[in-house]
Short mmCIF file of C-alpha atoms in Angstrom, two decimals:
data_model
loop_
_atom_site.label_atom_id
_atom_site.label_comp_id
_atom_site.label_asym_id
_atom_site.label_seq_id
_atom_site.Cartn_x
_atom_site.Cartn_y
_atom_site.Cartn_z
CA MET A 1 63.82 143.95 127.91
CA ARG A 2 65.73 140.99 126.62
CA HIS A 3 64.31 141.54 123.16
CA SER A 4 65.39 145.17 123.04
CA VAL A 5 68.90 144.13 124.10
CA ILE A 6 68.92 141.64 121.26
CA ARG A 7 67.57 144.16 118.81
CA SER A 8 70.18 146.77 119.62
CA ALA A 9 72.89 144.12 119.47
CA VAL A 10 71.69 143.07 116.03
CA ALA A 11 71.56 146.69 114.93
CA VAL A 12 75.13 147.17 116.09
CA ALA A 13 76.09 144.01 114.24
CA ILE A 14 74.52 145.23 111.03
CA LEU A 15 76.23 148.60 111.36
CA LEU A 16 79.54 146.91 111.96
CA CYS A 17 79.03 144.61 108.97
CA ALA A 18 78.18 147.60 106.77
CA ALA A 19 81.16 149.47 108.11
CA GLY A 20 83.39 146.48 107.42
CA ILE A 21 82.88 146.78 103.68
CA VAL A 22 84.48 150.21 103.46
CA ARG A 23 87.20 149.56 106.00
CA ALA A 24 90.59 148.04 105.40
CA GLN A 25 90.83 144.36 106.26
CA ASP A 26 92.73 144.56 109.55
CA SER A 27 90.59 147.16 111.24
CA SER A 28 87.36 145.50 110.12
CA GLU A 29 88.45 142.14 111.52
CA LYS A 30 89.24 143.84 114.81
CA GLU A 31 85.81 145.42 114.85
CA ILE A 32 84.14 142.12 114.16
CA GLU A 33 86.17 140.51 116.97
CA ARG A 34 85.14 143.28 119.36
CA TYR A 35 81.53 142.78 118.40
CA ARG A 36 81.81 139.03 118.90
CA GLU A 37 83.13 139.52 122.41
CA MET A 38 80.36 141.97 123.17
CA ILE A 39 77.65 139.58 122.06
CA SER A 40 78.97 136.26 123.37
CA ASP A 41 76.86 136.84 126.47
CA PRO A 42 73.96 134.30 126.34
CA MET A 43 71.50 137.01 127.40
CA SER A 44 72.17 138.96 124.21
CA ASN A 45 72.65 136.08 121.76
CA PRO A 46 69.34 135.43 119.94
CA GLY A 47 70.47 131.84 119.34
CA TYR A 48 69.45 131.08 122.91
CA LEU A 49 65.82 131.70 121.98
CA ALA A 50 66.17 128.66 119.70
CA VAL A 51 67.65 126.70 122.61
CA ASP A 52 64.57 127.48 124.69
CA ARG A 53 62.19 126.50 121.90
CA GLY A 54 64.16 123.29 121.35
CA GLU A 55 63.86 122.36 125.01
CA ALA A 56 60.07 122.61 124.79
CA LEU A 57 59.99 120.60 121.55
CA TRP A 58 62.15 117.85 123.02
CA SER A 59 59.61 117.08 125.75
CA GLU A 60 56.46 117.70 123.71
CA LYS A 61 54.31 114.62 123.04
CA ARG A 62 53.70 114.27 119.30
CA GLY A 63 53.06 111.75 116.53
CA THR A 64 50.78 108.75 116.28
CA LYS A 65 52.41 107.30 119.41
CA ASN A 66 51.86 110.55 121.35
CA VAL A 67 55.24 110.42 123.03
CA SER A 68 58.04 112.94 123.43
CA LEU A 69 61.54 112.63 121.98
CA GLU A 70 62.82 111.67 125.44
CA GLY A 71 62.86 108.05 124.25
CA CYS A 72 65.25 108.98 121.44
CA ASP A 73 68.79 107.56 121.70
CA LEU A 74 71.35 110.02 120.35
CA GLY A 75 74.17 107.60 121.11
CA MET A 76 74.46 107.98 124.89
CA GLY A 77 71.24 106.11 125.72
CA PRO A 78 67.56 107.11 125.38
CA GLY A 79 66.95 110.69 126.49
CA LYS A 80 70.59 111.31 127.41
CA LEU A 81 71.69 114.61 125.92
CA GLU A 82 74.83 115.59 127.85
CA GLY A 83 77.81 115.15 125.51
CA ALA A 84 75.78 113.46 122.75
CA PHE A 85 76.49 116.19 120.17
CA ALA A 86 80.25 115.97 120.78
CA LYS A 87 80.16 112.39 119.48
CA LEU A 88 78.04 112.93 116.36
CA PRO A 89 77.85 111.84 113.60
CA ARG A 90 78.18 108.20 114.65
CA TYR A 91 77.00 104.72 113.69
CA PHE A 92 73.60 103.59 115.02
CA ALA A 93 72.96 99.84 115.01
CA ASP A 94 69.15 100.22 115.01
CA SER A 95 69.16 102.07 111.69
CA ASP A 96 72.43 100.49 110.49
CA LYS A 97 73.56 103.96 109.40
CA VAL A 98 76.00 106.66 110.32
CA MET A 99 73.84 109.68 111.17
CA ASP A 100 74.38 113.27 112.12
CA LEU A 101 72.13 114.90 114.72
CA GLU A 102 69.58 116.07 112.17
CA GLN A 103 69.26 112.70 110.46
CA ARG A 104 68.96 111.07 113.87
CA LEU A 105 66.25 113.46 115.01
CA LEU A 106 64.23 112.73 111.86
CA TRP A 107 64.68 109.01 112.44
CA CYS A 108 63.49 109.34 116.05
CA MET A 109 60.49 111.45 115.03
CA GLN A 110 59.45 108.77 112.54
CA THR A 111 60.31 105.71 114.58
CA VAL A 112 59.86 106.72 118.21
CA GLN A 113 57.06 109.26 117.84
CA GLY A 114 55.38 108.04 114.66
CA LEU A 115 55.51 111.61 113.40
CA ASP A 116 55.08 112.45 109.72
CA THR A 117 58.27 114.44 109.03
CA LYS A 118 57.21 115.88 105.67
CA ASP A 119 56.26 119.22 107.20
CA ILE A 120 59.29 119.13 109.54
CA ILE A 121 61.61 118.72 106.54
CA ALA A 122 59.78 121.45 104.61
CA ARG A 123 60.64 123.76 107.53
CA ARG A 124 64.23 122.51 107.87
CA PHE A 125 65.58 126.06 107.42
CA SER A 126 63.60 128.71 109.26
CA GLY A 127 62.38 131.92 107.66
CA PRO A 128 60.17 134.83 108.69
CA GLY A 129 57.05 133.32 110.30
CA LYS A 130 58.35 129.82 109.59
CA PRO A 131 60.10 128.35 112.64
CA SER A 132 62.25 125.24 112.22
CA ASP A 133 61.81 122.43 114.73
CA LEU A 134 65.12 120.94 113.58
CA GLU A 135 67.12 124.15 114.06
CA ASP A 136 65.59 124.63 117.52
CA LEU A 137 66.18 121.02 118.59
CA VAL A 138 69.78 121.10 117.34
CA ALA A 139 70.41 124.34 119.24
CA TYR A 140 69.06 122.78 122.45
CA ILE A 141 70.83 119.45 122.11
CA ALA A 142 74.19 120.83 120.90
CA ASN A 143 74.17 123.32 123.77
CA LYS A 144 74.17 120.31 126.14
CA SER A 145 77.72 119.54 124.95
CA ASN A 146 79.10 122.98 125.80
CA GLY A 147 82.56 122.86 127.32
CA MET A 148 83.09 119.33 125.98
CA LYS A 149 85.53 118.27 123.32
CA ILE A 150 84.65 116.99 119.84
CA ASP A 151 85.36 113.27 119.89
CA ILE A 152 83.46 111.26 117.26
CA PRO A 153 83.83 107.48 117.23
CA LEU A 154 85.71 106.11 114.22
CA ASP A 155 85.99 102.43 115.16
CA ASN A 156 83.07 101.16 113.12
CA PRO A 157 83.86 100.38 109.45
CA LYS A 158 80.88 102.50 108.36
CA GLU A 159 82.23 105.45 110.31
CA GLN A 160 85.62 104.93 108.67
CA GLU A 161 83.96 104.77 105.26
CA MET A 162 82.18 108.06 105.96
CA ALA A 163 85.44 109.74 106.99
CA ALA A 164 87.26 108.54 103.87
CA VAL A 165 84.41 109.47 101.51
CA GLY A 166 84.06 112.84 103.26
CA GLU A 167 87.72 113.54 102.65
CA ALA A 168 87.38 112.64 98.96
CA LEU A 169 84.32 114.90 98.69
CA PHE A 170 86.24 117.75 100.30
CA TYR A 171 88.67 117.68 97.35
CA ARG A 172 86.13 116.87 94.61
CA ARG A 173 85.87 119.67 92.05
CA GLY A 174 82.76 120.37 90.02
CA GLY A 175 80.07 122.85 89.00
CA VAL A 176 80.51 125.48 86.30
CA ASN A 177 83.37 127.08 88.26
CA ASP A 178 85.24 123.82 89.04
CA PHE A 179 85.05 124.53 92.78
CA SER A 180 85.54 122.07 95.64
CA CYS A 181 85.49 122.68 99.40
CA SER A 182 89.28 122.71 99.20
CA THR A 183 89.29 125.61 96.71
CA CYS A 184 88.54 127.92 99.63
CA HIS A 185 89.43 125.87 102.71
CA ALA A 186 92.82 124.27 102.11
CA ASP A 187 95.21 127.19 102.52
CA GLU A 188 96.37 129.46 105.32
CA GLY A 189 95.21 133.02 105.89
CA LYS A 190 93.07 133.38 102.77
CA ARG A 191 89.82 135.25 102.41
CA ILE A 192 86.93 135.81 99.98
CA ARG A 193 86.34 139.54 99.74
CA LEU A 194 86.82 140.43 103.43
CA GLN A 195 85.62 137.12 104.83
CA GLY A 196 88.41 135.05 106.41
CA LEU A 197 88.47 131.36 105.41
CA PRO A 198 89.40 128.61 107.86
CA ASN A 199 91.86 126.03 106.55
CA LEU A 200 89.99 122.77 107.15
CA SER A 201 92.42 120.53 105.28
CA LYS A 202 94.61 119.94 108.32
CA PRO A 203 93.53 118.78 111.78
CA GLY A 204 93.94 121.40 114.48
CA LYS A 205 92.85 124.79 115.68
CA GLN A 206 90.99 126.05 112.60
CA PRO A 207 88.66 123.07 112.12
CA GLN A 208 88.29 122.91 115.92
CA GLU A 209 87.16 126.54 116.11
CA THR A 210 84.87 126.07 113.10
CA MET A 211 83.15 122.87 114.16
CA GLY A 212 83.05 123.92 117.84
CA THR A 213 80.96 126.99 116.94
CA TRP A 214 78.11 125.41 114.94
CA PRO A 215 75.12 125.67 115.33
CA THR A 216 75.34 129.45 115.29
CA TYR A 217 73.09 132.49 115.18
CA ARG A 218 73.66 134.10 111.76
CA VAL A 219 73.15 137.84 112.16
CA SER A 220 72.93 138.35 108.39
CA GLN A 221 70.09 135.83 108.19
CA GLY A 222 68.45 136.60 111.53
CA ALA A 223 68.25 132.88 112.25
CA LEU A 224 69.94 130.03 114.02
CA ARG A 225 71.67 127.82 111.48
CA THR A 226 73.08 124.29 111.69
CA MET A 227 75.93 122.55 109.87
CA GLN A 228 73.38 121.12 107.40
CA HIS A 229 72.56 124.69 106.41
CA ARG A 230 76.22 125.71 106.29
CA LEU A 231 77.03 122.87 103.87
CA TRP A 232 73.91 123.60 101.80
CA ASP A 233 75.08 127.20 101.51
CA CYS A 234 78.66 126.15 100.69
CA TYR A 235 77.43 123.98 97.83
CA ARG A 236 75.25 126.86 96.64
CA GLN A 237 78.28 129.13 96.50
CA GLN A 238 80.33 126.33 94.94
CA ARG A 239 77.80 126.34 92.08
CA TRP A 240 76.84 122.72 92.77
CA PRO A 241 73.23 121.44 92.64
CA VAL A 242 70.96 121.60 95.70
CA PRO A 243 72.13 118.95 98.18
CA GLU A 244 69.40 116.78 99.69
CA TYR A 245 68.82 117.62 103.36
CA GLY A 246 70.12 114.99 105.77
CA SER A 247 71.73 112.91 103.02
CA ASP A 248 74.83 110.76 103.12
CA ALA A 249 77.38 112.97 101.34
CA LEU A 250 76.65 115.80 103.80
CA THR A 251 77.05 113.44 106.74
CA ALA A 252 80.29 112.09 105.23
CA LEU A 253 81.66 115.63 104.96
CA THR A 254 80.59 116.32 108.54
CA VAL A 255 82.37 113.17 109.75
CA PHE A 256 85.53 114.27 107.94
CA LEU A 257 85.31 117.79 109.39
CA GLN A 258 84.62 116.48 112.91
CA LYS A 259 87.65 114.20 112.54
CA GLN A 260 89.76 117.24 111.61
CA ALA A 261 88.24 119.07 114.59
CA ALA A 262 88.85 116.32 117.17
CA GLY A 263 89.64 117.81 120.58
CA GLY A 264 88.01 121.15 119.79
CA GLU A 265 85.83 122.61 122.52
CA ILE A 266 82.14 123.13 121.82
CA ASN A 267 80.58 126.49 122.64
CA VAL A 268 77.17 126.83 120.99
CA PRO A 269 75.06 128.43 119.83
CA SER A 270 77.72 130.89 118.81
CA ILE A 271 77.07 134.04 116.85
CA LYS A 272 78.45 134.79 113.42
CA ARG A 273 78.09 137.28 110.65
CA MET B 1 97.58 104.59 123.28
CA THR B 2 94.34 104.03 121.39
CA SER B 3 94.80 107.42 119.78
CA THR B 4 98.21 106.26 118.52
CA ILE B 5 96.55 103.24 116.96
CA LYS B 6 93.87 105.47 115.48
CA LEU B 7 96.48 107.84 114.10
CA THR B 8 98.38 104.97 112.53
CA ALA B 9 95.16 103.65 111.03
CA LEU B 10 94.38 107.10 109.66
CA ALA B 11 97.82 107.48 108.17
CA PHE B 12 97.31 104.08 106.58
CA LEU B 13 93.93 105.14 105.21
CA ALA B 14 95.37 108.37 103.86
CA GLY B 15 98.06 106.31 102.13
CA ILE B 16 95.45 104.17 100.42
CA ALA B 17 93.45 107.20 99.35
CA ALA B 18 96.51 108.60 97.64
CA LEU B 19 97.04 105.41 95.58
CA PRO B 20 95.81 105.31 92.01
CA VAL B 21 92.17 104.49 91.40
CA ALA B 22 92.57 100.76 90.64
CA ALA B 23 93.83 99.88 94.13
CA GLY B 24 90.50 100.92 95.68
CA ALA B 25 88.51 97.89 94.64
CA GLN B 26 90.69 95.32 96.39
CA THR B 27 90.98 97.15 99.68
CA LYS B 28 88.34 97.62 102.37
CA PRO B 29 85.41 99.90 101.47
CA LYS B 30 86.73 102.53 103.88
CA ALA B 31 89.44 103.45 101.35
CA ALA B 32 87.40 105.95 99.38
CA ASP B 33 86.77 103.95 96.23
CA PRO B 34 85.76 106.45 93.50
CA ALA B 35 82.65 104.37 92.72
CA LEU B 36 81.64 104.67 96.37
CA VAL B 37 82.21 108.43 96.31
CA ASP B 38 80.00 108.60 93.22
CA ALA B 39 77.29 106.66 95.07
CA TYR B 40 77.39 109.18 97.91
CA ILE B 41 77.19 112.04 95.43
CA LYS B 42 74.18 110.39 93.81
CA SER B 43 72.42 110.05 97.18
CA THR B 44 72.89 113.75 97.87
CA PHE B 45 72.65 115.38 94.42
CA GLY B 46 70.76 112.67 92.51
CA LYS B 47 67.49 114.61 92.36
CA ALA B 48 69.04 117.47 90.40
CA SER B 49 68.16 117.90 86.71
CA PRO B 50 70.31 116.19 84.04
CA GLU B 51 71.85 119.58 83.19
CA TRP B 52 72.92 120.10 86.81
CA GLN B 53 74.14 116.48 87.04
CA GLN B 54 76.33 117.14 84.03
CA ARG B 55 77.94 120.08 85.82
CA ILE B 56 79.26 117.83 88.59
CA THR B 57 80.35 115.01 86.31
CA PRO B 58 84.11 115.56 86.10
CA ASP B 59 85.62 115.88 82.60
CA GLU B 60 89.01 114.32 81.78
CA THR B 61 90.87 117.31 83.19
CA LEU B 62 88.98 117.44 86.49
CA LYS B 63 89.27 113.66 86.88
CA THR B 64 93.04 114.07 86.85
CA CYS B 65 92.95 117.11 89.16
CA ASN B 66 90.71 115.23 91.62
CA ALA B 67 92.92 112.13 91.58
CA TYR B 68 96.02 114.18 92.44
CA ARG B 69 94.27 116.84 94.51
CA ASN B 70 95.54 119.38 91.97
CA ASP B 71 99.18 118.45 92.56
CA VAL B 72 99.64 116.85 89.14
CA PRO B 73 102.90 115.31 87.89
CA PRO B 74 104.56 117.07 84.89
CA ALA B 75 103.35 114.64 82.19
CA GLU B 76 99.73 114.91 83.34
CA ALA B 77 100.06 118.68 83.65
CA GLU B 78 101.28 118.93 80.07
CA ALA B 79 98.38 116.80 78.82
CA ILE B 80 95.93 119.08 80.65
CA THR B 81 97.33 122.39 79.38
CA LYS B 82 97.40 121.01 75.83
CA ARG B 83 93.82 119.76 76.06
CA GLU B 84 92.54 123.00 77.60
CA LEU B 85 94.41 125.29 75.21
CA ALA B 86 92.57 123.58 72.35
CA LYS B 87 89.31 124.77 73.93
CA VAL B 88 90.22 128.46 73.83
CA VAL B 89 88.34 130.40 71.13
CA TYR B 90 90.08 133.67 70.32
CA PRO B 91 88.17 136.71 68.98
CA SER B 92 87.86 136.37 65.21
CA ASP B 93 88.85 140.01 64.66
CA GLY B 94 91.99 139.59 66.78
CA LYS B 95 90.89 142.36 69.15
CA TYR B 96 91.24 141.44 72.83
CA LEU B 97 90.32 144.71 74.47
CA GLY B 98 86.65 145.46 75.16
CA ASP B 99 85.17 148.15 77.39
CA TRP B 100 86.95 148.51 80.74
CA LYS B 101 83.92 150.16 82.38
CA SER B 102 81.82 147.14 81.61
CA GLY B 103 84.74 144.93 82.75
CA ALA B 104 84.76 146.70 86.13
CA LYS B 105 81.11 145.75 86.62
CA ILE B 106 81.73 142.13 85.60
CA ALA B 107 84.66 141.93 88.04
CA ASN B 108 82.38 143.07 90.85
CA ASN B 109 79.44 140.83 89.99
CA GLY B 110 79.22 137.53 91.89
CA ARG B 111 75.88 136.40 90.54
CA GLY B 112 75.13 133.44 88.33
CA GLY B 113 75.48 129.68 88.45
CA GLN B 114 74.12 129.23 91.98
CA PHE B 115 71.00 127.15 92.52
CA SER B 116 69.50 130.25 94.14
CA ASP B 117 69.99 132.32 90.95
CA PRO B 118 67.18 132.54 88.38
CA PRO B 119 68.25 130.33 85.43
CA ASP B 120 68.54 133.29 83.02
CA THR B 121 70.95 135.19 85.30
CA VAL B 122 73.90 136.66 83.40
CA SER B 123 76.97 135.47 85.30
CA GLY B 124 79.60 137.84 86.58
CA GLY B 125 83.29 137.07 86.87
CA ASN B 126 83.35 137.73 90.62
CA CYS B 127 87.06 138.55 90.29
CA TYR B 128 87.17 140.55 93.53
CA ALA B 129 86.19 137.45 95.49
CA CYS B 130 89.78 136.28 95.00
CA HIS B 131 91.86 139.15 93.54
CA GLN B 132 92.82 142.69 94.42
CA MET B 133 92.25 144.87 91.35
CA GLU B 134 91.64 148.63 91.46
CA GLN B 135 93.12 150.30 94.52
CA ALA B 136 89.88 151.99 95.62
CA GLU B 137 88.12 148.63 96.10
CA VAL B 138 89.25 147.39 99.51
CA SER B 139 86.82 144.50 99.72
CA TYR B 140 88.91 141.99 97.81
CA GLY B 141 89.85 138.37 98.45
CA THR B 142 93.28 136.80 98.56
CA LEU B 143 92.81 133.31 97.09
CA GLY B 144 94.44 134.59 93.91
CA PRO B 145 97.32 137.04 93.41
CA SER B 146 96.83 140.82 93.38
CA LEU B 147 96.12 142.17 89.89
CA MET B 148 96.63 145.82 90.81
CA HIS B 149 98.52 147.73 88.07
CA TYR B 150 98.34 144.56 85.98
CA GLY B 151 98.57 146.17 82.54
CA LYS B 152 100.90 148.97 83.59
CA ASP B 153 103.35 146.49 85.15
CA ARG B 154 103.42 144.60 81.84
CA LYS B 155 103.84 147.79 79.80
CA TYR B 156 100.57 146.92 78.04
CA ALA B 157 102.47 144.35 75.94
CA PRO B 158 100.31 142.68 73.25
CA GLU B 159 101.53 139.18 74.15
CA ASP B 160 100.53 139.74 77.79
CA ILE B 161 97.11 140.95 76.65
CA LYS B 162 96.57 137.75 74.69
CA ALA B 163 97.88 135.67 77.63
CA ALA B 164 95.36 137.33 79.98
CA TYR B 165 92.53 136.52 77.55
CA THR B 166 93.72 132.90 77.45
CA LYS B 167 93.98 132.74 81.25
CA ILE B 168 90.44 134.04 81.80
CA TYR B 169 88.99 131.92 79.01
CA ASP B 170 90.60 128.74 80.37
CA SER B 171 92.95 129.04 83.35
CA GLN B 172 94.06 125.45 82.91
CA ALA B 173 95.37 126.18 79.41
CA VAL B 174 98.06 128.09 81.29
CA PHE B 175 98.35 126.24 84.60
CA ALA B 176 97.10 122.66 85.07
CA CYS B 177 94.56 122.25 87.87
CA SER B 178 94.55 125.97 88.62
CA ASN B 179 91.94 126.86 91.24
CA MET B 180 90.58 129.54 88.92
CA PRO B 181 87.39 128.77 86.97
CA ARG B 182 87.59 128.08 83.23
CA PHE B 183 85.25 130.98 82.46
CA GLY B 184 85.12 130.70 78.68
CA ALA B 185 85.49 126.94 78.32
CA ASN B 186 82.73 126.32 80.90
CA LYS B 187 80.53 129.00 79.27
CA VAL B 188 80.27 131.09 82.43
CA LEU B 189 81.38 134.27 80.62
CA SER B 190 80.87 135.27 76.98
CA GLU B 191 83.66 136.32 74.63
CA GLN B 192 82.57 139.95 74.99
CA GLN B 193 82.60 139.74 78.80
CA ILE B 194 86.12 138.30 78.71
CA LYS B 195 87.26 141.10 76.38
CA ASP B 196 85.77 143.64 78.77
CA LEU B 197 87.69 142.07 81.65
CA VAL B 198 90.91 142.11 79.63
CA ALA B 199 90.27 145.82 79.02
CA PHE B 200 89.73 146.35 82.76
CA LEU B 201 93.21 144.86 83.25
CA PHE B 202 94.97 146.49 80.29
CA ASP B 203 93.30 149.76 79.34
CA PRO B 204 95.61 152.58 80.49
CA GLU B 205 92.48 154.49 81.53
CA SER B 206 91.26 151.61 83.74
CA PRO B 207 91.46 152.28 87.51
CA VAL B 208 93.41 149.00 87.77
CA ASN B 209 96.36 150.87 86.22
CA LYS B 210 95.97 154.11 88.20
#
């Protein structure tokens, strides 16, 4: 039952996307908005399947230590998930690093569980018949911050360094087309083809709405995607090289974007084109 | 209260970031020192091949654009346009207009240059990502100005045809730190592809001018 609801919703989404191409901008945006409202119900958002899988993974005993991730400290204390995502990335004294949720989960798998993460990283982005533990865990954990406001700590010098480097990276041009993040995300009301572009260069509503809606279920990809995937895809479209998963420049950019998004309400997993 | 302090600190940080490069070394590491930014870039993109590394190593022009976030002072802007104009290679036969039908395809093609593209992919210009062109194509972006009726509006003037070739070949030869790619100078598009795009803009038969 639930699956057929999801399937028809996805079919509608695809039809609407296809229709959007031949429509004028205004009417297509309205259609997409209508579709978003229709599908924001958790029962028809396939992203919630990832939440359920993530919940099971969180409590599953794995690794050489045969323990669950419930001993993992995401910043609020071991096993405490409520509100943890709203304060990430942040500095962790045990690893002496600023980490986003995905880096932290990998660290906990290695350190707390004694789990070899090679296979986990190989499956970082899900595909047909290839589920991603990281996408599912992020969906579950981020969902536990729903209704809360983005509020990352910036008191530690390493957090401040990340924010400053992230800002510099946002404006750094490169690749064969000389593109930076700011090429597309530093102006008001712009779009690529028919896709609207949030202005992330200024703190406020647009970064809040962007960062408050990731992770998201991407209808076009039929998968739940995290901010790591979004940035990977941005760099792909920017014509930059492949960014290393869970690496420092991506975390720095995330810190900068979360800083711009401070005060934004989290409502995830959302659903996007 | 604490947020006021934070805001002040951020404003202070932003101030430091805007200072010229040399100031970075003496201040705290949190003021994005370019060497530190490079270290972050290495940690994230360091496994890419030397050819890909080269693509994200800024040349003199991009170094200036990055330092000023594209808002370059007049003297720097002049140095950039002069440097970039020297890179423009004009067609040896002096003919700027190629085949507009082929140009229309290039304008619509967004492939090439992405790490997901096969290395031998012929790049498109992807003009519609940012520009309105022919009226019938409604799926156009708005990062750049509309180019509808481009040739007609310029009365197909030869100097405007040459200027369009220059702009596509190297946007920064015309406007320092333009957001537009330097298609010819960065070897994204060939001379023939650029001529075809110029024809798409300037051929009276092109749908851009209908």
